[in-house]
mmCIF file of C-alpha atoms in Angstrom:
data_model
loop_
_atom_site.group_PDB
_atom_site.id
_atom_site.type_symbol
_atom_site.label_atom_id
_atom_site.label_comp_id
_atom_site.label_asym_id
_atom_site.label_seq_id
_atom_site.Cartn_x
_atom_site.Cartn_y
_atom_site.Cartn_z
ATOM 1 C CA UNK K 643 -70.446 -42.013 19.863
ATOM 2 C CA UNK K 644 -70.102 -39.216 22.184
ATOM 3 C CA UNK K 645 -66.851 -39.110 24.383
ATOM 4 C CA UNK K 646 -66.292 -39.284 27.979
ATOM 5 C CA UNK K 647 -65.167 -36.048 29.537
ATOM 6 C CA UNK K 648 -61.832 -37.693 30.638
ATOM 7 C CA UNK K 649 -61.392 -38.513 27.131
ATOM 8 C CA UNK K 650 -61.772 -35.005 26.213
ATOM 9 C CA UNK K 651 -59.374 -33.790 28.609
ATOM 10 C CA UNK K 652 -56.991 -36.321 27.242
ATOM 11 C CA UNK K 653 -57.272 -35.044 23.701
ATOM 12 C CA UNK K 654 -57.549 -31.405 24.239
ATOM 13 C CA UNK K 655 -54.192 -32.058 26.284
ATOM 14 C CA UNK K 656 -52.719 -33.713 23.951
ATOM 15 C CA UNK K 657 -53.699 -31.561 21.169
ATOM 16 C CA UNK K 658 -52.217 -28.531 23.430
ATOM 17 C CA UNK K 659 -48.497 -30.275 23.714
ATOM 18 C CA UNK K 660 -48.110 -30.561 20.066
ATOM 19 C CA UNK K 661 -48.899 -27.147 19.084
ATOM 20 C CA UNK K 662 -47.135 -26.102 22.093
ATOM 21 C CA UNK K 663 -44.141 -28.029 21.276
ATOM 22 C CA UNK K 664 -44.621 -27.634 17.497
ATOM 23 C CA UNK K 665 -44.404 -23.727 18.162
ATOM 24 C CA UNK K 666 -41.484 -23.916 20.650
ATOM 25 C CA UNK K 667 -39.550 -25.937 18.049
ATOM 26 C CA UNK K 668 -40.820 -23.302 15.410
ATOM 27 C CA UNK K 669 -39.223 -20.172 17.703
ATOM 28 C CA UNK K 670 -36.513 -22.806 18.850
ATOM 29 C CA UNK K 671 -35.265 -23.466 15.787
ATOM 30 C CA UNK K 672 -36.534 -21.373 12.717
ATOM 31 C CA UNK K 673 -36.668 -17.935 11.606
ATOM 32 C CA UNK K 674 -40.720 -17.763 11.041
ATOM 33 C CA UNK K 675 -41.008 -14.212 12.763
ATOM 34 C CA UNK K 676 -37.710 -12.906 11.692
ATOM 35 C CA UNK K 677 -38.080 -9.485 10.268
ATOM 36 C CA UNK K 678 -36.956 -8.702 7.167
ATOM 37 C CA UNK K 679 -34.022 -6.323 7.927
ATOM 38 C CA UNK K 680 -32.109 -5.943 11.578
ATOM 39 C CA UNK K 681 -30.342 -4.553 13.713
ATOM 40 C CA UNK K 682 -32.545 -1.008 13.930
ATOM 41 C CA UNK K 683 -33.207 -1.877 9.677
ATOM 42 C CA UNK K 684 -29.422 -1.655 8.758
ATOM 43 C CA UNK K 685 -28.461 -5.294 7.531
ATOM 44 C CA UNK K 686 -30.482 -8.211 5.466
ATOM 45 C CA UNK K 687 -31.825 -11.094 7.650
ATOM 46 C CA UNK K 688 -31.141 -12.875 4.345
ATOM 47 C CA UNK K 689 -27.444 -11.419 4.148
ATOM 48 C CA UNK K 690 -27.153 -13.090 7.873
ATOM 49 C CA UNK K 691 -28.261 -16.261 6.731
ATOM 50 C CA UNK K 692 -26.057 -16.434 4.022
ATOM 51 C CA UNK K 693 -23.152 -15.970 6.043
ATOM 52 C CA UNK K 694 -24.238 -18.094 9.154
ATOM 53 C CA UNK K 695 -25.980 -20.515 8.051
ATOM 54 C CA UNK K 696 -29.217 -22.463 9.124
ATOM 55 C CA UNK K 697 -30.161 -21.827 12.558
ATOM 56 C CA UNK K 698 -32.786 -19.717 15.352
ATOM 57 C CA UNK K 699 -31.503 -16.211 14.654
ATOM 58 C CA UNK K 700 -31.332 -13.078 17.112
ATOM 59 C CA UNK K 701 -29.830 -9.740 17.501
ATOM 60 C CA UNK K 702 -27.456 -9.648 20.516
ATOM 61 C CA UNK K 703 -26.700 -5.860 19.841
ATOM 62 C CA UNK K 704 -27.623 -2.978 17.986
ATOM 63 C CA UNK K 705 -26.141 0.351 18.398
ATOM 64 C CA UNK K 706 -25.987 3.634 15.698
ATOM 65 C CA UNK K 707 -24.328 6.466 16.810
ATOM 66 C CA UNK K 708 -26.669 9.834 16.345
ATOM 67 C CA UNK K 709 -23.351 12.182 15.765
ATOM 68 C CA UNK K 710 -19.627 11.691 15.565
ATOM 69 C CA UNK K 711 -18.601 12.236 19.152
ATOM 70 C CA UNK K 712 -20.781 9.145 19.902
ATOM 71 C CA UNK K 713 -19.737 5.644 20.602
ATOM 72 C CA UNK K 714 -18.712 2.979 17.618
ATOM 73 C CA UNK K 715 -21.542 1.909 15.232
ATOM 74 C CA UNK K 716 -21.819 -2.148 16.521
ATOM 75 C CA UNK K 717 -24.420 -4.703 15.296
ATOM 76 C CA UNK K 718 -23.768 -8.569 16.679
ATOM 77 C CA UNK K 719 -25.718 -10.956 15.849
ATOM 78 C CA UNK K 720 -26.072 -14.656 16.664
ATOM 79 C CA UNK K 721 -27.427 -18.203 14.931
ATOM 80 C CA UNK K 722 -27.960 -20.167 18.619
ATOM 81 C CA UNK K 723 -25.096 -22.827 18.924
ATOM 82 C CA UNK K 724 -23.378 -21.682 15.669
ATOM 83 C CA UNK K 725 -21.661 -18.805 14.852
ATOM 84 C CA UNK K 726 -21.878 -14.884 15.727
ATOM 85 C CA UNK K 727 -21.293 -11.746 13.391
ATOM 86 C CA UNK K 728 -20.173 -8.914 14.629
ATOM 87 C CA UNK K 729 -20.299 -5.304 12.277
ATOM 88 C CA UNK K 730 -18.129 -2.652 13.791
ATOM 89 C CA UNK K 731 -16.776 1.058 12.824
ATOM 90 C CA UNK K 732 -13.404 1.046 14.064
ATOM 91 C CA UNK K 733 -11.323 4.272 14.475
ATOM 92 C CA UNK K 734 -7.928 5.311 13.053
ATOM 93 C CA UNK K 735 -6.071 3.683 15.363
ATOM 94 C CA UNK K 736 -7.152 0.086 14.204
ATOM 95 C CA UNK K 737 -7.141 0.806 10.524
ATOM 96 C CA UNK K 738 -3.505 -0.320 10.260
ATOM 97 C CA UNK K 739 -4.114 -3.795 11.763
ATOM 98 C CA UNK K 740 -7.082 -4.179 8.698
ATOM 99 C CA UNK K 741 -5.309 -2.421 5.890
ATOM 100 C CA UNK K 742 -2.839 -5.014 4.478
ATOM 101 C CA UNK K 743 -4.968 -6.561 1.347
ATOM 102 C CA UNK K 744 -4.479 -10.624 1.232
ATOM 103 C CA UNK K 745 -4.452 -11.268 -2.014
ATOM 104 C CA UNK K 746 -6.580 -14.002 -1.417
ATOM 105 C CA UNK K 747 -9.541 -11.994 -0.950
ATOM 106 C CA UNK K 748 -11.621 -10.095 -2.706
ATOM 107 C CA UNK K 749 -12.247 -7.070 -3.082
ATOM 108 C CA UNK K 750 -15.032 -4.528 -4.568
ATOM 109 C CA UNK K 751 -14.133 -3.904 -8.290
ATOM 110 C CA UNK K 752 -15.252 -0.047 -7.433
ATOM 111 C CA UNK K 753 -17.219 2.220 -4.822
ATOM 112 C CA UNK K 754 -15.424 1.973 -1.353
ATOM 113 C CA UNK K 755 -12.090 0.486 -1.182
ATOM 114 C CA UNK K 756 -12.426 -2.906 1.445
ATOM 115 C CA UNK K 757 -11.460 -6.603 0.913
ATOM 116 C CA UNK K 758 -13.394 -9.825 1.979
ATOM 117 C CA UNK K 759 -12.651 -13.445 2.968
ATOM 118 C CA UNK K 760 -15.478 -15.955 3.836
ATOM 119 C CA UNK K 761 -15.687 -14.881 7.495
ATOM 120 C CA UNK K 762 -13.884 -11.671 7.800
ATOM 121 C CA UNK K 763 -13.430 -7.935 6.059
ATOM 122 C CA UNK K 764 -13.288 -4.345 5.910
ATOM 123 C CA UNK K 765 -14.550 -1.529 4.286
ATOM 124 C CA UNK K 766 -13.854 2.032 4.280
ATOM 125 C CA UNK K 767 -16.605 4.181 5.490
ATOM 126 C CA UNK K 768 -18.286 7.240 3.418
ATOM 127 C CA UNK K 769 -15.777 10.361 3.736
ATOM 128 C CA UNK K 770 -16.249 12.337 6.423
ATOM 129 C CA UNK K 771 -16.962 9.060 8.765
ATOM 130 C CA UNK K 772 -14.486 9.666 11.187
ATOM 131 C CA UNK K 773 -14.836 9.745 15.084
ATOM 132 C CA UNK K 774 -14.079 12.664 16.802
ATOM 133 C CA UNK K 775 -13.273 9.691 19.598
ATOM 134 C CA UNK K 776 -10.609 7.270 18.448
ATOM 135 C CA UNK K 777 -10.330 5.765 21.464
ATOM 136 C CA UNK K 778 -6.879 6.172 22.411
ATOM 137 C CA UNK K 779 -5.154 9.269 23.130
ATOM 138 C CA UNK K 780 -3.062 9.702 19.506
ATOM 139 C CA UNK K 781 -5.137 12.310 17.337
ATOM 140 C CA UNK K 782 -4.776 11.519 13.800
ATOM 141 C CA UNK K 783 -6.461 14.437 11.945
ATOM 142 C CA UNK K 784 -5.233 13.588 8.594
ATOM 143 C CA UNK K 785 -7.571 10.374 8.482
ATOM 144 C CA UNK K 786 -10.112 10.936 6.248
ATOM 145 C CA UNK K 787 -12.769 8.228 7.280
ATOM 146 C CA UNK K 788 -12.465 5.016 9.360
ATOM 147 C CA UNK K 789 -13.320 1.767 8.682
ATOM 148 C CA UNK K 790 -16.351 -0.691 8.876
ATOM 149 C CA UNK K 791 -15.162 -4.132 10.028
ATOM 150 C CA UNK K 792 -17.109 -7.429 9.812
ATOM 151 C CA UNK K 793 -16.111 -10.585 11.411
ATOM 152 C CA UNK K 794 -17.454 -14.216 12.040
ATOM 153 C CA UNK K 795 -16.635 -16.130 15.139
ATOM 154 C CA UNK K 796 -17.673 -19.722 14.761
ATOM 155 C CA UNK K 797 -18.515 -21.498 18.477
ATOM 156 C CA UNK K 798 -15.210 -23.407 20.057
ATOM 157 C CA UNK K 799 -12.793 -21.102 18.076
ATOM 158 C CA UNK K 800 -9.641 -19.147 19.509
ATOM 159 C CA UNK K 801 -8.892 -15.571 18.058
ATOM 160 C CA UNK K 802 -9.276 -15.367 14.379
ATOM 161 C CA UNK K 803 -6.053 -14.662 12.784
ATOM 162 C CA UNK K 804 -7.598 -13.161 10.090
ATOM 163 C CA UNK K 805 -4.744 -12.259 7.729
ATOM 164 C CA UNK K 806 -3.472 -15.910 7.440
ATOM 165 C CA UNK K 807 -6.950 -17.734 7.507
ATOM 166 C CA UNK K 808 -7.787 -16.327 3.624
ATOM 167 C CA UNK K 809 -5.063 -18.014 1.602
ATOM 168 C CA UNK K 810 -5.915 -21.573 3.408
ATOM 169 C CA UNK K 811 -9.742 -21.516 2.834
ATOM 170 C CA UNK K 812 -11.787 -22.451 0.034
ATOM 171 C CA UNK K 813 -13.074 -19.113 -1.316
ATOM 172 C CA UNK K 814 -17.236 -18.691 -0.780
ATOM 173 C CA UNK K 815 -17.911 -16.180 -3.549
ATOM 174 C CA UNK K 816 -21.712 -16.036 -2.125
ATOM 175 C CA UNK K 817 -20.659 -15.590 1.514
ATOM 176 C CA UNK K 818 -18.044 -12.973 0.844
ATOM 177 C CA UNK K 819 -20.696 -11.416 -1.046
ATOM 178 C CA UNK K 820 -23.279 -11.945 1.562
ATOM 179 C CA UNK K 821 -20.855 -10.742 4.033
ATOM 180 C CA UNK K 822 -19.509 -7.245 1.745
ATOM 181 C CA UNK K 823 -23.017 -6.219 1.324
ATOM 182 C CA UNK K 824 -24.033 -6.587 5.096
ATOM 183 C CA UNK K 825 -20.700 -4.232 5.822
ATOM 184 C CA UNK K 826 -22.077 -1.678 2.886
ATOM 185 C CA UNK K 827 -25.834 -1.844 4.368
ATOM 186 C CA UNK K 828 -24.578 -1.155 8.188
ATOM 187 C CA UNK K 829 -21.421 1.383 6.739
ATOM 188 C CA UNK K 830 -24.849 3.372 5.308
ATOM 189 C CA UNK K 831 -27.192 3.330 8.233
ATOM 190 C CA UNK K 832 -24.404 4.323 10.078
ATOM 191 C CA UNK K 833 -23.465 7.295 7.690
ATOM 192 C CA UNK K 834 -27.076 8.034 8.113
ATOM 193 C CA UNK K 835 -27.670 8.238 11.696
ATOM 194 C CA UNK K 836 -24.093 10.117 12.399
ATOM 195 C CA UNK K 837 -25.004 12.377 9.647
ATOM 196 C CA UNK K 838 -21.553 12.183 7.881
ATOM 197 C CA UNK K 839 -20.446 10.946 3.990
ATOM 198 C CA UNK K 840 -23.610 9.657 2.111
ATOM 199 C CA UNK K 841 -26.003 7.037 3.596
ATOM 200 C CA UNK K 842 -26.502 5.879 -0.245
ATOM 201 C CA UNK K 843 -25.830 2.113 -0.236
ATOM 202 C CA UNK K 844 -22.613 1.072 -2.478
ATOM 203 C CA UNK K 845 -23.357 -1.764 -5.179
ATOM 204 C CA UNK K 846 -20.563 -3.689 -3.949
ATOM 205 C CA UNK K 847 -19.737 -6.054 -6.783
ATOM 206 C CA UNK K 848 -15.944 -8.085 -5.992
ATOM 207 C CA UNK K 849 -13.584 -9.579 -7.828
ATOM 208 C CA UNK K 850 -12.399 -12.863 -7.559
ATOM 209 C CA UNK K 851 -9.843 -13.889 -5.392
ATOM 210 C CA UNK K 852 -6.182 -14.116 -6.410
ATOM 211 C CA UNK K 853 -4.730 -17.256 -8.202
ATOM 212 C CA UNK K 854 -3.359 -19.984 -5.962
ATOM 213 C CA UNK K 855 0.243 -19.522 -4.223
ATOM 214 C CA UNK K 856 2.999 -20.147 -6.975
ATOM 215 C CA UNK K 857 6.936 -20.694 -6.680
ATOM 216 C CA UNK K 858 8.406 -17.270 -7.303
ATOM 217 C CA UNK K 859 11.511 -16.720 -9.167
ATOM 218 C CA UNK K 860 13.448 -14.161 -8.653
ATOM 219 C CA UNK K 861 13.296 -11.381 -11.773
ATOM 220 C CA UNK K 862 10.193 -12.202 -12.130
ATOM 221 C CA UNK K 863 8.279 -11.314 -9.039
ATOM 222 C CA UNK K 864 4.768 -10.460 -8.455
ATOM 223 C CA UNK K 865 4.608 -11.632 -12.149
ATOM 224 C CA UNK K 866 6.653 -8.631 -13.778
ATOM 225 C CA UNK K 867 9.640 -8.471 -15.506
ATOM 226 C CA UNK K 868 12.631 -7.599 -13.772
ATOM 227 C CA UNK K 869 11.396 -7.389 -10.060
ATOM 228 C CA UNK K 870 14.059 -9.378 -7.913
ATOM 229 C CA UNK K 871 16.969 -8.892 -5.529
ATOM 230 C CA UNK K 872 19.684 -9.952 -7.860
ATOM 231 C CA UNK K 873 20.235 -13.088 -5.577
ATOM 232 C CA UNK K 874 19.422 -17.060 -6.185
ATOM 233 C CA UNK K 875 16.358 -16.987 -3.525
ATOM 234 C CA UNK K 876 15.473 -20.851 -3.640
ATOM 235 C CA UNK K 877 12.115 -22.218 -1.733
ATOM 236 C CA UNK K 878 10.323 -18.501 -2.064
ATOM 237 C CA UNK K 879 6.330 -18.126 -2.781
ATOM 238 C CA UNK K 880 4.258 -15.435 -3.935
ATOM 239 C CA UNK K 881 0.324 -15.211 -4.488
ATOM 240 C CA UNK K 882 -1.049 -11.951 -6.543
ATOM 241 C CA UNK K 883 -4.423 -10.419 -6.363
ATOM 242 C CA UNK K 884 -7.150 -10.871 -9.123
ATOM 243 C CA UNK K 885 -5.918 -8.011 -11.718
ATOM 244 C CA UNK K 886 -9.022 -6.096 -11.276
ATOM 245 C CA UNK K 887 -8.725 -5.454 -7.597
ATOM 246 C CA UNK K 888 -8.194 -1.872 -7.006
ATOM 247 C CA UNK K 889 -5.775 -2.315 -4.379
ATOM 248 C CA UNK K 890 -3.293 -4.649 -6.082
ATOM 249 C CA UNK K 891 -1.360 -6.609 -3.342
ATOM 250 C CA UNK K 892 1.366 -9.559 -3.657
ATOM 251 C CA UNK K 893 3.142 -11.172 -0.980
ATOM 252 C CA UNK K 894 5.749 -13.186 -0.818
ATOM 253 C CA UNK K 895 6.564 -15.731 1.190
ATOM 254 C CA UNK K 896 9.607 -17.780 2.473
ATOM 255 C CA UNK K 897 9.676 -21.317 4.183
ATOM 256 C CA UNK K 898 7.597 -19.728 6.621
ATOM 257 C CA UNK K 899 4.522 -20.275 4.864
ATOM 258 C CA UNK K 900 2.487 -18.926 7.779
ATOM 259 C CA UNK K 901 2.860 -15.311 7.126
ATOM 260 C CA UNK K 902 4.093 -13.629 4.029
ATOM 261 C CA UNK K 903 7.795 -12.245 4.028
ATOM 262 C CA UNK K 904 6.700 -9.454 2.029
ATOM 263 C CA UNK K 905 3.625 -7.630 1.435
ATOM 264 C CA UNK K 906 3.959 -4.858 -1.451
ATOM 265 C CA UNK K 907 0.934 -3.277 -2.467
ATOM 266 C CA UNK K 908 -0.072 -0.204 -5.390
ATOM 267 C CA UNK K 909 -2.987 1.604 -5.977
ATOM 268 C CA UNK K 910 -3.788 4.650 -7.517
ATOM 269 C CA UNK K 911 -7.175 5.408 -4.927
ATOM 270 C CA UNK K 912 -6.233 7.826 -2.862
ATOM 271 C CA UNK K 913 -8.402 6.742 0.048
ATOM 272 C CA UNK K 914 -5.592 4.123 0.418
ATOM 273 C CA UNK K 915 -2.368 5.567 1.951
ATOM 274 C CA UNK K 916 -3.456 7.452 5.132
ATOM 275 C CA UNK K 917 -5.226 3.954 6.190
ATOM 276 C CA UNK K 918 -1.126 2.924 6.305
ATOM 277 C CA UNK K 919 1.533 6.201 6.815
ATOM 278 C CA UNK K 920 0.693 9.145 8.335
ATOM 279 C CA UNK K 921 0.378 12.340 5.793
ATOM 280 C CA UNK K 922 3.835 13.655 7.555
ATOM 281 C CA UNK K 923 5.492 10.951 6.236
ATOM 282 C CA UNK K 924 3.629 10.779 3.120
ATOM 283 C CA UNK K 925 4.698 14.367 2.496
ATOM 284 C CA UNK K 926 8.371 13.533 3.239
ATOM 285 C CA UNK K 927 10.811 14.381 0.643
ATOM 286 C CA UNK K 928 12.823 10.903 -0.920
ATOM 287 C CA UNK K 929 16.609 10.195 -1.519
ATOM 288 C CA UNK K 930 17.767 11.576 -4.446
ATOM 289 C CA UNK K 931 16.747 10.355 -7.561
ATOM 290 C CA UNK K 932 12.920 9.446 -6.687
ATOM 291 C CA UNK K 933 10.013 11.466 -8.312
ATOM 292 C CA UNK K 934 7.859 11.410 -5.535
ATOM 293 C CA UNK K 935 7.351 11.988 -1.920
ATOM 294 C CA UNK K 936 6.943 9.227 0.847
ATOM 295 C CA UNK K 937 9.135 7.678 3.354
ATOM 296 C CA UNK K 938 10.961 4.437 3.496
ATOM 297 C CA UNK K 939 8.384 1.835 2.087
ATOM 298 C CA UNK K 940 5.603 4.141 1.504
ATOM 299 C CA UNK K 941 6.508 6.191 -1.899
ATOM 300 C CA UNK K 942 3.509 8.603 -3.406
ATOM 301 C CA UNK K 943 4.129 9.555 -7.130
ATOM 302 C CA UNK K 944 2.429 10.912 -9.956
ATOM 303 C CA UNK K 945 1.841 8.228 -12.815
ATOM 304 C CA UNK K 946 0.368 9.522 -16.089
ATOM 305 C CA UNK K 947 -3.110 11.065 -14.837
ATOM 306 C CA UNK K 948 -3.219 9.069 -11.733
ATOM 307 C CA UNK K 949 -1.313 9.306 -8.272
ATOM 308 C CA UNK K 950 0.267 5.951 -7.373
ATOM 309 C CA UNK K 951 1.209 4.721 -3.830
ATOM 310 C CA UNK K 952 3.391 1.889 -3.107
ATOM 311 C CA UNK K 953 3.618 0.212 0.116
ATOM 312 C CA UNK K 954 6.005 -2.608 0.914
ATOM 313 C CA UNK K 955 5.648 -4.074 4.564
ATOM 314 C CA UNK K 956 6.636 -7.322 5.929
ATOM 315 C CA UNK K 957 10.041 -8.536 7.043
ATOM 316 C CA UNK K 958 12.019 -7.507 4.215
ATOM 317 C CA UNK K 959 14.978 -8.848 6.152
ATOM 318 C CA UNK K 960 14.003 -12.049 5.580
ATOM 319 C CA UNK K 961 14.535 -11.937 1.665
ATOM 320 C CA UNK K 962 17.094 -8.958 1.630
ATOM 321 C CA UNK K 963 19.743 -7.446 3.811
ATOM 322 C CA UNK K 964 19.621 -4.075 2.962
ATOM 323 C CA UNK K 965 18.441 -2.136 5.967
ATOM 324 C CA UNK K 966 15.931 0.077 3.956
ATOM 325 C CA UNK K 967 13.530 -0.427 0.971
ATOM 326 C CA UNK K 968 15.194 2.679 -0.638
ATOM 327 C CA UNK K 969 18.559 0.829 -0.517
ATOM 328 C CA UNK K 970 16.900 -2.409 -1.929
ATOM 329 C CA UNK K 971 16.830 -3.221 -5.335
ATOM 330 C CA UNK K 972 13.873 -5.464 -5.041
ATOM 331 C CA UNK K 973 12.009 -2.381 -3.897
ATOM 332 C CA UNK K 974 13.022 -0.093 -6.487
ATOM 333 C CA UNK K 975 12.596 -2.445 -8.941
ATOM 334 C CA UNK K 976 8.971 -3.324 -8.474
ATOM 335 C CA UNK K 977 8.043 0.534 -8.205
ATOM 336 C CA UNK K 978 9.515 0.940 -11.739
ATOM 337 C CA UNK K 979 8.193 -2.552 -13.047
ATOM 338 C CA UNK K 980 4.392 -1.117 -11.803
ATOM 339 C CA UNK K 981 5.188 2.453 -13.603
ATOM 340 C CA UNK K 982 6.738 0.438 -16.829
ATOM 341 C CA UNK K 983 3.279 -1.428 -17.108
ATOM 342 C CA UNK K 984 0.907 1.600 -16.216
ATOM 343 C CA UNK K 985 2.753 3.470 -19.375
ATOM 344 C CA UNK K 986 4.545 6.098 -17.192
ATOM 345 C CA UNK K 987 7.961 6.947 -16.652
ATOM 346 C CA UNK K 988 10.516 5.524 -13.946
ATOM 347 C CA UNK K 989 9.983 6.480 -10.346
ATOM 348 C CA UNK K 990 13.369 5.418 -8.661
ATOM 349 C CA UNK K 991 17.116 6.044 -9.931
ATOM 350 C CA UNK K 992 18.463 2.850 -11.932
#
């Protein structure tokens, strides 16, 4: 039977919508042509999906620095009507709102010193990574490298508070993976085109994420013997990173369960304490009767073969009156409780 010509028409038509529409709903809402790697090579398309889900993926921006005095290393990118991800370097001057370590997150068991929630984390850069431009007019010269941060806005949300959004999620081991090794691919390619540190790629491996908040009693804070204030402190809270974190954080919390009361944190990298305290202070002699050097909540001392640093932030005044952590016995006795279980010798006068 042959066909009409109209009837042709009609079918070749028809034929023409489908594919057409079949193909718009393939670039609409797949990733058949995605490339393997983006932003200029530097992350995993793969990495992306795992940390935004399904969804038509594209790059919104892409921008490596070719030397030091250029702008911030930046790579955005977007699942349409979900969520965006956003890998920044970010100079000195914003490392101290990313240093404190939640112990809720994790962090990488070795390499470069960072910590990672489901949609939000950090990670030092390769030494030598630091921008000539800091963006503001404070020169911090002591800085060794600055920091590679990585953060996912999900559509409809208001400012991610990042610090108190880990301890109320359920962790995503995979997606904090995803989202550590994106940071380490980018941190590289950016090492690499600035021509600073090494543009090797860190196996970033990370711990688990601390156990669940638990009552705290005092003497017994942070889970070692004798840490306290000496004082009945009823309705307190305290959560403790996974034990093989190398930046081992606990924070305590009052009835204000939003934000911790106190953050205290030890670690014997020495990447650590210029992210926090300036190397004046750091240099600083202490009262009489420390071993060490520091300056009031930031103490540096030698510990067996290792360097420790201590940092206790927070509102201290919140759990204790005494107007510095020197003057504190909670202070002082969590600095010796840490030295007592590392095997070395007391740090602050009894």
């Amino acid at each position: 039977m042959r066909l009409s010509r109209r009837t042709w028409f009609v079918v070749v038509g028809v034929l023409v919508l489908a594919l057409g529409g079949g193909g718009f709903a393939t670039w609409q809402y797949t990733n058949l042509f995605l490339p393997d790697r983006l932003c200029d090579g530097a992350v995993s398309a793969k990495d992306v999906q795992q940390v935004l889900g399904d969804g038509r993926i594209e790059v919104v921006q892409s921008r490596l620095p070719k030397d030091l005095a250029g702008p911030a290393g930046r790579c955005v990118v977007r699942v349409r009507g979900g969520a965006d991800l956003t890998l920044q370097s970010h100079g000195v001057e914003r490392a101290d709102k990313r240093s404190p370590v939640d112990p809720a997150m994790s962090q990488p068991d070795r390499g470069p010193l960072g910590a990672f929630a489901n949609d939000t984390g950090w990670l030092v850069l390769p030494a030598g990574c630091r921008s000539t431009t800091t963006g503001s007019t404070e020169v911090l010269p002591d800085r060794d490298a600055d920091i590679l941060a990585a953060d996912v806005r999900h559509r409809g949300e208001h400012g991610l508070m990042w610090q108190d959004n880990p301890s109320k999620e359920k962790p995503d081991q995979e997606a904090r993976a995803a989202l550590a090794r994106l940071a380490a691919d980018f941190g590289a390619a950016l090492a690499k085109s600035s021509g600073c540190g090494s543009a090797d790629v860190p196996d970033v491996h990370l711990t688990a994420p601390g156990p669940a908040v638990t009552p705290a009693t005092d003497g017994q804070l942070c889970g070692l013997p004798g840490v306290g204030t000496g004082r009945n402190l009823p309705e307190l809270a305290q959560r403790v990173s996974d034990p093989a974190a190398l930046l081992q954080s606990c924070w305590v919390y009052n009835q204000i369960m939003s934000e911790p009361a106190l953050r205290l944190t030890v670690t014997a990298d020495s990447r650590y304490p210029t992210l926090v305290a300036d190397r004046k202070n750091l240099d600083t002699a202490l009262p009489t009767g420390w071993r060490g050097t520091g300056t009031d909540g930031a103490v540096h001392a030698q510990c067996g073969k290792d360097h420790l640093f201590f940092h206790l932030s927070g509102r201290p005044d919140l759990v204790t009156p005494e107007p510095t952590a020197f003057s504190t016995q909670l202070f002082t006795s969590w600095v010796n409780a840490v030295a007592a279980q590392r095997g070395c010798e007391p740090i602050a006068p009894d």
